[in-house]
Coordinates of C-alpha atoms and ligand atoms in Angstrom, one line a residue:
X1 CA -32.0 51.9 -23.2
X2 CA -33.0 49.7 -25.2
X3 CA -31.2 47.3 -27.6
X4 CA -27.5 47.0 -28.7
X5 CA -26.0 45.0 -31.6
X6 CA -22.5 45.1 -32.8
X7 CA -20.9 43.0 -35.6
X8 CA -17.5 42.3 -37.0
X9 CA -17.0 39.5 -39.5
X10 CA -17.0 38.0 -43.0
X11 CA -20.5 39.3 -43.9
X12 CA -21.7 42.7 -44.9
X13 CA -22.6 44.2 -41.6
X14 CA -25.8 46.0 -42.7
X15 CA -28.2 43.0 -43.1
X16 CA -26.8 41.4 -39.9
X17 CA -27.4 44.6 -37.9
X18 CA -30.9 45.1 -39.3
X19 CA -31.9 41.6 -38.5
X20 CA -30.4 42.0 -35.0
X21 CA -32.4 45.2 -34.5
X22 CA -35.6 43.5 -35.8
X23 CA -35.1 40.6 -33.4
X24 CA -34.9 43.2 -30.5
X25 CA -38.0 45.2 -31.6
X26 CA -40.1 43.4 -29.0
X27 CA -38.2 45.2 -26.3
X28 CA -40.0 48.4 -27.2
X29 CA -38.3 51.5 -28.6
X30 CA -39.0 54.7 -30.3
X31 CA -36.1 55.2 -32.7
X32 CA -33.3 53.2 -34.2
X33 CA -29.9 53.7 -35.9
X34 CA -26.8 52.0 -37.1
X35 CA -23.2 52.7 -38.4
X36 CA -21.3 50.6 -40.8
X37 CA -17.8 50.7 -42.3
X38 CA -14.4 49.0 -42.3
X39 CA -10.9 49.5 -43.6
X40 CA -12.1 50.0 -47.2
X41 CA -15.3 51.9 -46.5
X42 CA -15.6 55.1 -44.4
X43 CA -18.1 54.7 -41.5
X44 CA -21.5 56.0 -42.2
X45 CA -24.4 56.4 -39.8
X46 CA -28.2 56.3 -40.5
X47 CA -30.8 57.0 -37.9
X48 CA -34.6 57.1 -38.0
X49 CA -37.4 58.0 -35.5
X50 CA -39.9 55.2 -35.5
X51 CA -39.6 51.6 -36.4
X52 CA -36.7 49.5 -37.8
X53 CA -38.6 49.4 -41.2
X54 CA -38.1 53.2 -41.4
X55 CA -34.4 52.7 -40.7
X56 CA -34.2 50.0 -43.3
X57 CA -35.7 52.4 -45.9
X58 CA -33.2 55.1 -44.9
X59 CA -30.3 52.6 -45.1
X60 CA -31.4 51.6 -48.6
X61 CA -31.1 55.2 -49.8
X62 CA -27.4 55.4 -48.8
X63 CA -24.9 52.8 -50.0
X64 CA -23.7 51.4 -46.6
X65 CA -20.9 49.0 -47.1
X66 CA -18.5 47.4 -44.6
X67 CA -18.0 44.4 -42.4
X68 CA -18.0 46.2 -39.1
X69 CA -21.0 47.9 -37.5
X70 CA -23.0 48.8 -34.5
X71 CA -26.8 49.4 -34.2
X72 CA -29.3 50.4 -31.5
X73 CA -32.9 50.7 -30.7
X74 CA -33.6 53.6 -28.4
X75 CA -36.3 54.0 -25.7
X76 CA -35.9 57.6 -24.7
X77 CA -34.6 58.5 -21.3
X78 CA -32.4 61.6 -21.7
X79 CA -33.8 63.9 -24.4
X80 CA -36.9 63.7 -26.6
X81 CA -37.6 61.2 -29.4
X82 CA -35.7 62.9 -32.2
X83 CA -33.3 61.9 -34.9
X84 CA -30.5 63.9 -33.2
X85 CA -31.0 61.9 -30.0
X86 CA -31.1 58.6 -31.7
X87 CA -28.0 56.3 -31.4
X88 CA -25.3 55.7 -32.7
X89 CA -23.8 58.9 -31.5
X90 CA -20.6 60.4 -33.0
X91 CA -18.0 62.5 -31.2
X92 CA -17.7 66.0 -32.5
X93 CA -14.3 65.2 -34.1
X94 CA -16.0 62.4 -36.0
X95 CA -13.5 59.7 -34.6
X96 CA -15.8 57.7 -32.3
X97 CA -19.2 56.2 -32.8
X98 CA -21.0 54.7 -29.9
X99 CA -24.3 53.0 -28.9
X100 CA -25.3 52.9 -25.2
X101 CA -27.9 51.4 -22.9
X102 CA -28.2 52.8 -19.4
X103 CA -28.1 56.2 -17.7
X104 CA -25.0 58.3 -17.0
X105 CA -25.9 60.2 -13.9
X106 CA -23.0 62.7 -13.9
X107 CA -23.5 63.6 -17.5
X108 CA -24.2 67.3 -16.8
X109 CA -20.8 67.9 -15.1
X110 CA -18.9 65.9 -17.8
X111 CA -20.7 67.9 -20.5
X112 CA -19.7 71.2 -18.9
X113 CA -16.1 70.0 -18.7
X114 CA -16.1 68.9 -22.4
X115 CA -17.7 72.1 -23.6
X116 CA -15.0 74.1 -21.8
X117 CA -12.5 72.0 -23.8
X118 CA -14.1 72.8 -27.1
X119 CA -16.6 70.0 -27.6
X120 CA -19.8 70.8 -29.4
X121 CA -23.1 68.8 -29.0
X122 CA -25.9 68.3 -31.5
X123 CA -28.4 66.6 -29.1
X124 CA -29.5 66.2 -25.5
X125 CA -28.4 62.6 -24.6
X126 CA -26.0 61.4 -21.9
X127 CA -24.6 59.1 -24.6
X128 CA -23.3 61.9 -26.7
X129 CA -21.4 63.1 -23.6
X130 CA -19.8 59.7 -23.2
X131 CA -18.7 59.4 -26.9
X132 CA -17.1 62.8 -26.6
X133 CA -15.4 61.9 -23.3
X134 CA -13.8 58.9 -25.0
X135 CA -12.6 61.2 -27.9
X136 CA -11.3 63.7 -25.4
X137 CA -9.2 61.1 -23.6
X138 CA -8.0 59.8 -27.0
X139 CA -6.6 63.2 -27.7
X140 CA -4.9 63.3 -24.3
X141 CA -3.3 59.8 -24.9
X142 CA -1.4 60.8 -28.1
X143 CA 1.7 59.3 -26.6
X144 CA 0.4 55.7 -26.5
X145 CA 2.4 53.6 -28.9
X146 CA -0.4 52.0 -31.0
X147 CA -3.8 53.3 -32.1
X148 CA -5.5 50.1 -30.9
X149 CA -4.0 50.5 -27.4
X150 CA -4.9 54.2 -27.4
X151 CA -8.5 53.3 -28.3
X152 CA -8.8 50.8 -25.4
X153 CA -7.1 53.1 -22.9
X154 CA -9.5 56.0 -23.8
X155 CA -12.6 53.9 -23.4
X156 CA -11.3 52.5 -20.1
X157 CA -10.5 56.0 -18.8
X158 CA -13.8 57.5 -19.8
X159 CA -15.7 54.6 -18.2
X160 CA -13.8 55.1 -15.0
X161 CA -15.2 58.6 -14.7
X162 CA -18.8 57.7 -15.1
X163 CA -21.4 57.4 -12.5
X164 CA -24.4 55.4 -13.6
X165 CA -25.0 52.3 -15.7
X166 CA -23.9 51.4 -19.2
X167 CA -23.8 48.7 -21.8
X168 CA -21.8 50.0 -24.8
X169 CA -20.4 49.1 -28.2
X170 CA -18.0 51.6 -29.7
X171 CA -16.1 52.1 -32.9
X172 CA -12.9 54.1 -33.4
X173 CA -12.5 55.2 -37.0
X174 CA -8.7 55.0 -36.6
X175 CA -9.1 51.3 -35.8
X176 CA -11.7 50.3 -38.4
X177 CA -11.4 46.6 -37.9
X178 CA -12.1 46.7 -34.1
X179 CA -15.0 47.1 -31.7
X180 CA -15.0 47.6 -28.0
X181 CA -17.8 46.6 -25.7
X182 CA -18.2 47.2 -21.9
X183 CA -20.9 46.9 -19.3
X184 CA -21.9 48.0 -15.9
X185 CA -25.4 47.1 -14.6
X186 CA -26.7 46.8 -18.2
X187 CA -26.5 43.6 -20.1
X188 CA -23.9 42.9 -22.8
X189 CA -23.2 39.5 -24.4
X190 CA -20.4 38.5 -26.8
X191 CA -21.5 36.1 -29.5
X192 CA -18.8 33.9 -31.0
X193 CA -19.7 32.7 -34.5
X194 CA -17.8 31.2 -37.4
X195 CA -15.4 34.0 -38.6
X196 CA -17.7 36.5 -37.0
X197 CA -18.2 38.1 -33.6
X198 CA -21.2 39.9 -32.1
X199 CA -22.0 42.2 -29.2
X200 CA -25.5 42.5 -28.1
X201 CA -27.7 43.4 -25.1
X202 CA -29.9 40.3 -25.8
X203 CA -28.9 37.0 -27.3
X204 CA -32.0 37.2 -29.5
X205 CA -30.2 39.8 -31.5
X206 CA -27.7 37.2 -32.9
X207 CA -30.7 36.3 -35.1
X208 CA -29.8 32.6 -34.7
X209 CA -26.3 33.0 -36.2
X210 CA -24.6 31.7 -33.0
X211 CA -25.5 30.1 -29.7
X212 CA -21.9 30.3 -28.4
X213 CA -21.7 33.2 -26.0
X214 CA -19.7 34.9 -23.3
X215 CA -21.8 36.7 -20.8
X216 CA -19.8 39.8 -19.7
X217 CA -19.7 40.8 -16.1
X218 CA -19.8 44.3 -14.6
X219 CA -16.6 46.2 -15.2
X220 CA -15.4 44.0 -18.0
X221 CA -14.3 45.3 -21.3
X222 CA -14.2 43.2 -24.5
X223 CA -12.0 44.2 -27.4
X224 CA -12.9 42.7 -30.7
X225 CA -10.2 42.7 -33.4
X226 CA -10.9 40.7 -36.6
X227 CA -11.8 37.2 -35.5
X228 CA -10.2 37.6 -32.1
X229 CA -11.5 38.9 -28.8
X230 CA -9.8 39.8 -25.5
X231 CA -11.6 40.5 -22.3
X232 CA -10.1 42.5 -19.4
X233 CA -11.6 42.9 -16.0
X234 CA -12.1 46.1 -14.0
X235 CA -8.5 45.8 -12.7
X236 CA -7.2 45.7 -16.3
X237 CA -6.1 42.1 -16.0
X238 CA -6.7 39.8 -19.0
X239 CA -9.4 37.2 -18.4
X240 CA -9.8 33.8 -19.9
X241 CA -13.6 33.7 -20.5
X242 CA -15.6 30.5 -20.9
X243 CA -17.6 30.3 -24.1
X244 CA -21.0 28.8 -23.2
X245 CA -23.5 27.3 -25.6
X246 CA -26.9 28.6 -24.7
X247 CA -30.0 26.3 -24.8
X248 CA -32.3 29.1 -25.9
X249 CA -34.2 29.8 -29.1
X250 CA -31.9 32.6 -30.4
X251 CA -33.9 33.1 -33.6
X252 CA -37.3 34.3 -32.5
X253 CA -38.6 36.0 -35.7
X254 CA -41.0 33.3 -36.8
X255 CA -44.7 34.2 -36.2
X256 CA -46.1 31.1 -37.9
X257 CA -49.8 31.5 -38.6
X258 CA -50.3 34.1 -36.0
X259 CA -50.8 37.8 -36.7
X260 CA -48.9 39.0 -33.6
X261 CA -46.5 37.7 -31.0
X262 CA -49.0 38.4 -28.2
X263 CA -51.6 36.2 -29.9
X264 CA -48.9 33.5 -30.6
X265 CA -47.7 33.6 -27.0
X266 CA -51.2 33.4 -25.6
X267 CA -51.9 30.3 -27.6
X268 CA -48.5 28.8 -26.8
X269 CA -49.4 28.5 -23.1
X270 CA -50.4 24.8 -23.2
X271 CA -46.9 24.0 -24.5
X272 CA -45.0 26.6 -22.4
X273 CA -46.7 25.4 -19.2
X274 CA -45.9 21.8 -20.1
X275 CA -42.2 22.8 -20.5
X276 CA -42.2 24.6 -17.1
X277 CA -43.3 21.4 -15.4
X278 CA -41.5 18.8 -17.6
X279 CA -39.4 16.4 -15.5
X280 CA -40.1 18.3 -12.3
X281 CA -42.6 15.9 -10.6
X282 CA -41.3 13.4 -8.0
X283 CA -41.4 9.7 -8.8
X284 CA -44.1 9.0 -6.2
X285 CA -46.4 11.5 -7.9
X286 CA -47.0 13.6 -4.8
X287 CA -44.4 16.3 -5.0
X288 CA -42.0 18.3 -7.2
X289 CA -38.3 18.9 -7.3
X290 CA -36.5 22.0 -8.4
X291 CA -32.8 21.2 -8.6
X292 CA -31.5 24.6 -9.6
X293 CA -32.6 26.1 -6.3
X294 CA -29.5 24.7 -4.6
X295 CA -31.2 24.7 -1.3
X296 CA -31.0 21.6 0.9
X297 CA -34.2 20.1 2.4
X298 CA -32.9 21.3 5.8
X299 CA -32.5 24.9 4.6
X300 CA -36.0 24.8 3.2
X301 CA -37.5 23.4 6.4
X302 CA -35.7 26.0 8.5
X303 CA -37.1 28.9 6.4
X304 CA -39.3 31.1 8.6
X305 CA -40.6 33.3 5.9
X306 CA -40.5 33.7 2.1
X307 CA -40.2 37.2 0.5
X308 CA -41.2 37.4 -3.2
X309 CA -40.0 40.4 -5.2
X310 CA -40.8 41.5 -8.8
X311 CA -42.2 44.3 -11.0
X312 CA -45.3 44.5 -13.1
X313 CA -46.7 41.2 -14.1
X314 CA -43.9 39.4 -12.3
X315 CA -45.1 41.2 -9.1
X316 CA -48.6 39.9 -9.8
X317 CA -47.3 36.4 -10.2
X318 CA -45.6 36.8 -6.8
X319 CA -48.9 37.9 -5.4
X320 CA -50.5 34.6 -6.7
X321 CA -47.4 32.8 -5.3
X322 CA -48.1 34.4 -1.9
X323 CA -51.6 32.8 -1.7
X324 CA -50.4 29.5 -3.1
X325 CA -47.4 29.1 -0.8
X326 CA -49.3 30.3 2.3
X327 CA -52.1 27.8 1.5
X328 CA -50.0 24.7 0.5
X329 CA -46.7 25.2 2.2
X330 CA -48.1 26.9 5.3
X331 CA -45.3 29.4 5.4
X332 CA -45.5 33.1 6.3
X333 CA -45.3 35.1 3.1
X334 CA -44.6 38.6 2.0
X335 CA -44.5 40.2 -1.4
X336 CA -42.8 43.4 -2.3
X337 CA -42.3 45.6 -5.4
X338 CA -38.6 45.4 -6.3
X339 CA -38.4 49.2 -6.5
X340 CA -39.8 49.6 -3.0
X341 CA -37.8 46.8 -1.4
X342 CA -34.6 48.4 -2.4
X343 CA -35.2 51.5 -0.4
X344 CA -37.4 50.1 2.4
X345 CA -34.7 48.6 4.6
X346 CA -37.1 46.3 6.3
X347 CA -35.7 44.2 9.1
X348 CA -35.2 40.7 7.7
X349 CA -34.4 37.6 9.7
X350 CA -31.6 35.3 8.4
X351 CA -34.1 32.6 7.9
X352 CA -36.0 34.6 5.3
X353 CA -35.7 33.1 1.8
X354 CA -35.9 35.6 -1.0
X355 CA -37.2 34.9 -4.5
X356 CA -36.8 37.5 -7.2
X357 CA -39.0 37.0 -10.2
X358 CA -38.1 38.4 -13.6
X359 CA -39.0 37.2 -17.1
X360 CA -36.2 39.1 -18.8
X361 CA -33.8 38.7 -15.9
X362 CA -32.5 42.2 -16.7
X363 CA -35.0 44.5 -14.9
X364 CA -33.0 47.1 -13.1
X365 CA -35.3 47.5 -10.1
X366 CA -35.3 43.7 -9.6
X367 CA -31.5 43.4 -9.9
X368 CA -31.0 46.3 -7.5
X369 CA -33.4 44.5 -5.0
X370 CA -31.3 41.3 -5.5
X371 CA -28.1 43.1 -4.8
X372 CA -29.6 44.8 -1.7
X373 CA -30.7 41.5 -0.3
X374 CA -27.4 39.8 -0.9
X375 CA -25.5 42.8 0.6
X376 CA -27.5 42.1 3.8
X377 CA -26.3 38.5 3.8
X378 CA -29.6 37.0 2.6
X379 CA -29.9 34.1 0.2
X380 CA -31.6 35.1 -3.0
X381 CA -33.1 32.6 -5.4
X382 CA -34.4 33.6 -8.8
X383 CA -37.3 32.6 -11.0
X384 CA -36.5 33.8 -14.5
X385 CA -37.2 32.9 -18.1
X386 CA -34.0 34.3 -19.8
X387 CA -31.2 31.8 -19.7
X388 CA -27.9 33.4 -18.7
X389 CA -29.6 36.7 -17.8
X390 CA -28.0 38.8 -15.1
X391 CA -30.6 37.8 -12.5
X392 CA -29.9 34.2 -13.3
X393 CA -26.1 34.7 -12.9
X394 CA -26.1 36.9 -9.9
X395 CA -28.6 35.0 -7.7
X396 CA -27.6 32.1 -5.4
X397 CA -29.6 29.6 -7.4
X398 CA -33.0 29.4 -9.0
X399 CA -35.5 28.0 -11.3
X400 CA -35.8 28.6 -15.1
X401 CA -39.4 28.9 -16.0
X402 CA -38.7 27.5 -19.5
X403 CA -41.6 29.5 -21.1
X404 CA -39.5 30.1 -24.3
X405 CA -38.8 33.6 -25.8
X406 CA -41.5 36.0 -25.0
X407 CA -41.5 38.7 -27.6
X408 CA -44.8 40.6 -27.0
X409 CA -44.1 43.5 -24.6
X410 CA -47.2 42.5 -22.6
X411 CA -46.3 39.4 -20.7
X412 CA -48.7 36.4 -21.2
X413 CA -47.0 33.0 -21.3
X414 CA -44.2 34.2 -19.0
X415 CA -46.8 35.3 -16.4
X416 CA -48.5 31.9 -16.3
X417 CA -45.1 30.2 -16.4
X418 CA -44.2 32.1 -13.2
X419 CA -47.4 31.0 -11.5
X420 CA -46.7 27.4 -12.6
X421 CA -43.3 27.7 -11.0
X422 CA -44.8 28.9 -7.8
X423 CA -47.2 25.9 -8.0
X424 CA -44.2 23.5 -8.2
X425 CA -42.5 25.4 -5.4
X426 CA -45.7 25.1 -3.3
X427 CA -45.8 21.4 -3.8
X428 CA -42.1 21.0 -3.1
X429 CA -42.1 23.0 0.1
X430 CA -45.6 21.9 1.0
X431 CA -44.7 18.2 1.0
X432 CA -41.7 19.0 3.3
X433 CA -44.0 20.7 5.7
X434 CA -47.7 20.0 6.2
X435 CA -49.1 18.8 2.9
X436 CA -50.4 15.2 3.0
X437 CA -49.4 12.6 0.4
X438 CA -53.0 12.5 -1.0
X439 CA -53.2 16.3 -1.2
X440 CA -49.8 16.3 -3.0
X441 CA -51.1 13.7 -5.5
X442 CA -54.2 15.6 -6.2
X443 CA -52.2 18.8 -6.9
X444 CA -49.7 16.9 -9.1
X445 CA -52.6 15.4 -11.1
X446 CA -54.1 18.9 -11.5
X447 CA -50.8 20.2 -12.8
X448 CA -50.4 17.3 -15.2
X449 CA -53.9 18.1 -16.6
X450 CA -53.2 21.8 -16.7
X451 CA -51.8 22.1 -20.3
X452 CA -54.8 20.3 -21.8
X453 CA -57.2 22.4 -19.6
X454 CA -55.5 25.6 -20.8
X455 CA -55.8 24.4 -24.4
X456 CA -59.5 23.8 -24.0
X457 CA -60.2 27.0 -22.2
X458 CA -58.3 29.0 -24.9
X459 CA -60.3 27.3 -27.6
X460 CA -63.6 27.9 -25.9
X461 CA -63.1 31.5 -24.8
X462 CA -61.5 32.9 -27.9
X463 CA -64.8 33.8 -29.7
X464 CA -66.3 35.0 -26.5
X465 CA -63.4 37.3 -25.8
X466 CA -63.4 38.7 -29.4
X467 CA -67.2 39.4 -29.3
X468 CA -67.1 40.9 -25.8
X469 CA -64.1 43.0 -26.5
X470 CA -65.9 44.4 -29.6
X471 CA -68.9 45.3 -27.5
X472 CA -66.9 47.1 -24.8
X473 CA -63.9 48.4 -26.7
X474 CA -65.2 52.0 -26.7
X475 CA -65.5 52.2 -22.9
X476 CA -63.0 54.5 -21.2
X477 CA -62.6 52.7 -17.9
X478 CA -62.9 49.3 -16.4
X479 CA -62.7 47.8 -13.0
X480 CA -61.4 44.3 -12.4
X481 CA -62.3 42.7 -9.1
X482 CA -61.4 39.3 -7.6
X483 CA -60.9 37.7 -4.2
X484 CA -58.0 35.7 -2.7
X485 CA -55.9 34.2 -5.5
X486 CA -58.0 35.9 -8.1
X487 CA -57.2 39.4 -6.8
X488 CA -53.7 39.3 -8.4
X489 CA -55.4 38.0 -11.5
X490 CA -57.7 41.1 -11.4
X491 CA -54.5 43.2 -11.2
X492 CA -53.0 41.4 -14.1
X493 CA -56.2 41.7 -16.2
X494 CA -56.3 45.4 -15.6
X495 CA -52.5 45.8 -16.5
X496 CA -52.9 43.8 -19.7
X497 CA -55.8 45.9 -20.8
X498 CA -54.0 49.2 -20.0
X499 CA -50.8 48.1 -21.7
X500 CA -52.1 47.1 -25.1
X501 CA -55.4 48.9 -25.5
X502 CA -54.6 52.1 -23.5
X503 CA -58.0 51.8 -21.8
X504 CA -57.9 52.9 -18.2
X505 CA -58.4 50.0 -15.8
X506 CA -58.0 49.4 -12.1
X507 CA -58.2 46.4 -10.0
X508 CA -59.4 45.8 -6.4
X509 CA -60.0 42.9 -4.0
X510 CA -63.8 42.4 -4.3
X511 CA -64.4 43.5 -0.7
X512 CA -62.8 46.9 -1.3
X513 CA -65.2 48.0 -4.0
X514 CA -67.7 49.4 -1.5
X515 CA -64.9 51.4 0.3
X516 CA -64.6 54.0 -2.4
X517 CA -64.2 52.8 -6.0
X518 CA -67.9 52.1 -6.3
X519 CA -68.4 55.8 -6.5
X520 CA -67.4 55.7 -10.1
X521 CA -69.8 53.0 -11.2
X522 CA -72.3 54.1 -13.8
X523 CA -73.7 52.5 -17.0
X524 CA -70.6 53.2 -19.2
X525 CA -68.1 51.9 -16.6
X526 CA -68.0 48.0 -16.8
X527 CA -66.5 45.8 -14.1
X528 CA -65.0 42.4 -14.7
X529 CA -66.0 40.2 -11.7
X530 CA -63.6 37.2 -11.4
X531 CA -65.8 34.8 -9.6
X532 CA -64.5 31.4 -10.5
X533 CA -63.6 30.5 -6.9
X534 CA -66.6 28.5 -5.6
X535 CA -65.7 29.3 -2.0
X536 CA -66.2 33.0 -2.7
X537 CA -69.3 32.7 -4.8
X538 CA -71.8 34.3 -2.5
X539 CA -69.4 37.2 -1.8
X540 CA -68.9 37.7 -5.6
X541 CA -72.6 37.7 -6.1
X542 CA -72.8 40.5 -3.5
X543 CA -70.4 42.5 -5.6
X544 CA -72.4 42.0 -8.7
X545 CA -75.6 43.0 -6.9
X546 CA -73.9 46.2 -5.7
X547 CA -72.7 47.1 -9.2
X548 CA -76.1 46.3 -10.8
X549 CA -77.8 48.4 -8.2
X550 CA -75.8 51.4 -9.5
X551 CA -76.6 50.4 -13.1
X552 CA -73.0 49.3 -13.8
X553 CA -72.3 46.6 -16.4
X554 CA -70.9 43.3 -15.1
X555 CA -68.7 41.0 -17.2
X556 CA -68.3 37.8 -15.1
X557 CA -66.0 34.9 -15.2
X558 CA -67.8 32.1 -13.4
X559 CA -67.4 28.4 -12.9
X560 CA -69.3 25.7 -14.7
X561 CA -72.1 24.3 -12.5
X562 CA -72.4 27.5 -10.5
X563 CA -74.6 29.7 -12.7
X564 CA -75.1 33.3 -11.8
X565 CA -78.5 34.9 -11.6
X566 CA -79.1 36.1 -15.2
X567 CA -80.0 39.7 -14.2
X568 CA -76.7 40.2 -12.4
X569 CA -74.4 39.9 -15.4
X570 CA -74.4 41.5 -18.8
X571 CA -71.8 39.0 -20.2
X572 CA -70.5 35.9 -18.7
X573 CA -68.0 33.2 -19.5
X574 CA -68.0 29.9 -17.5
X575 CA -64.6 28.2 -16.9
X576 CA -64.4 24.5 -16.2
X577 CA -64.4 23.3 -12.6
X578 CA -60.8 22.6 -11.8
X579 CA -58.5 22.2 -8.8
X580 CA -58.5 25.6 -6.9
X581 CA -54.7 25.9 -7.3
X582 CA -54.9 26.3 -11.0
X583 CA -57.8 28.7 -11.1
X584 CA -55.5 31.8 -11.3
X585 CA -54.0 30.4 -14.5
X586 CA -57.2 29.5 -16.2
X587 CA -58.9 32.7 -15.1
X588 CA -56.3 34.9 -16.7
X589 CA -56.7 33.4 -20.1
X590 CA -60.0 35.1 -21.1
X591 CA -58.6 38.4 -19.7
X592 CA -55.4 38.1 -21.9
X593 CA -57.6 37.5 -24.9
X594 CA -60.0 40.3 -24.0
X595 CA -57.1 42.8 -23.8
X596 CA -55.7 41.5 -27.0
X597 CA -59.0 41.9 -28.9
X598 CA -59.9 45.2 -27.3
X599 CA -56.5 46.5 -28.5
X600 CA -57.1 45.2 -32.1
X601 CA -60.6 46.8 -32.0
X602 CA -59.0 50.1 -31.1
X603 CA -56.3 49.8 -33.8
X604 CA -53.4 49.4 -31.4
X605 CA -50.1 47.6 -32.1
X606 CA -50.3 44.8 -29.5
X607 CA -46.7 43.8 -29.7
X608 CA -45.2 47.3 -29.4
X609 CA -47.4 49.3 -27.1
X610 CA -46.6 52.9 -26.9
X611 CA -44.2 54.1 -24.1
X612 CA -43.3 50.5 -23.0
X613 CA -40.2 48.5 -23.1
X614 CA -39.9 44.7 -22.7
X615 CA -37.0 44.9 -20.4
X616 CA -36.8 48.0 -18.2
X617 CA -33.0 48.3 -17.6
X618 CA -33.2 51.7 -16.0
X619 CA -34.3 52.5 -12.5
Ligands
LIG701 C1 -45.9 42.9 -18.3 O1 -46.9 42.8 -19.3 C2 -45.0 44.1 -18.4 N1 -44.6 44.5 -19.7 C3 -44.2 44.5 -17.3 O2 -45.0 44.8 -16.2 C4 -43.1 43.4 -16.8 O3 -43.8 42.3 -16.2 C5 -42.2 44.1 -15.8 O4 -41.5 45.1 -16.4 C6 -41.2 43.1 -15.2 O5 -40.4 42.5 -16.2 P1 -39.5 41.3 -16.0 O6 -40.4 40.1 -15.6 O7 -38.7 41.1 -17.2 O8 -38.6 41.6 -14.8

């Protein structure tokens, strides 16, 4: 894992590959590399530990020429973060060069077999095993009439022996004007440009050069030759693929006046939320419609239970969705981590509707949960941001959250977009079940006011978040507590802080503090108390009193018109009084900014936090 780019076309491949790798930097990685060549120029590989800028420097030292190439950003799974383990990997006979996302589970047995047959290895990756396996089959297939056919047959044979997941792009130096790509449970998209073709794990890697794509399915192999491409299925039959034009911002490199994508994306939320809701309210102003769900009103009314599944921030959005749908649609709810759902084997009635939530639409755990649910005959709807992603294509229908490309590894606008989608779903389902017309109208109005409200809150809490983060940035641990719909917001606040500033943070429902976590409270251990729900005010004040009694510091988020006793909080920010349903969204805003400024204060790279990847495509 993490990002693949391949190019064959009229341009010099090097700048195209470097731009593609730069566009995928947001996915998180720890080393990068590329190979370039063609009929006139021998293939050369450069690799570097660290960022694409280091790779760019390396590439400038060597004269890399050619119109064919592959590149990769690596997030280490097998083997340490070393240059030797960085992709592309070359077979020991020098004939094949390959980049790979995924995990080859039977690599040890294959390696043993290859070693016995004279292969030597320079690194520890499963990918180096794969490239040598292809080379080994190529040697066995010496009787195949053309080099091109022999190349394809060797790749197909090697892939058939793998257990695990892969998205690959591979070069054979005997066929210098060709590339082969293939996928199994790891994304790979073909980009079709003017006199140029691309392979990538992410359409953002096309750097805006084309929006015409073919999403490859599992088991498919694409063979690029000059300007032509041929796709074959798992059964080796030739396919006639449809080239789709994606409605998605494929050039995402522009930061505008912002200093980081995280900052840009936090401040984009008024617009991204507006987009999520655009055209989705009913004409009578009391409900919403979500066409892509492809569920009839009857199917929705018959639903006995909703099960929401996601990972990380998407899971937290599901937890908010649980409270919202329970309250407004009056439907029994359950939320599960995707990684747990897959192995849990819980009994599920046929009238359970499942929603998987994934910004990237490529998260392995979420995809596996989706497959598991479908295997059991359940209908799975998706909430995803990435158009054409695997989750979008493999679910039975769903809703695009339309938050726009999210580049920062820490989710911000996608998280609030997921909550906004759950708000629309609550309205839609609620109005079919028990929600009254006037209650529906009030909620619609609150949602229509949401973008402006978010804009005002961001403008008013920015300075507060900066100053408060400066004051507390040296603390080593934080608690975040909230009740009801604000408990998942506490979870998200803690996750954001951990991800970008590396400060330890934990979150609890307010009532749980006294059941153990309070033992750690002392003057240098601050607690964020999310107290903007007026119904929970007295309970939250109890929490603050308990913390102050132990000399802990309290940073409170309150609600205008309900002031806290001054001696109970060290710092406080008052949010405007809004419809209770949109409280989770406005409460998370100061927490996103706090995490952002705390990270800057500690000198952290907010867009590329250590150890993290934007799309976690391994289990
Ligand atoms: C969020 O800040 C994280 N980087 C992470 O928890 C993320 O939400 C999770 O990996 C799920 O990603 P997805 O929405 O793309 O499936």
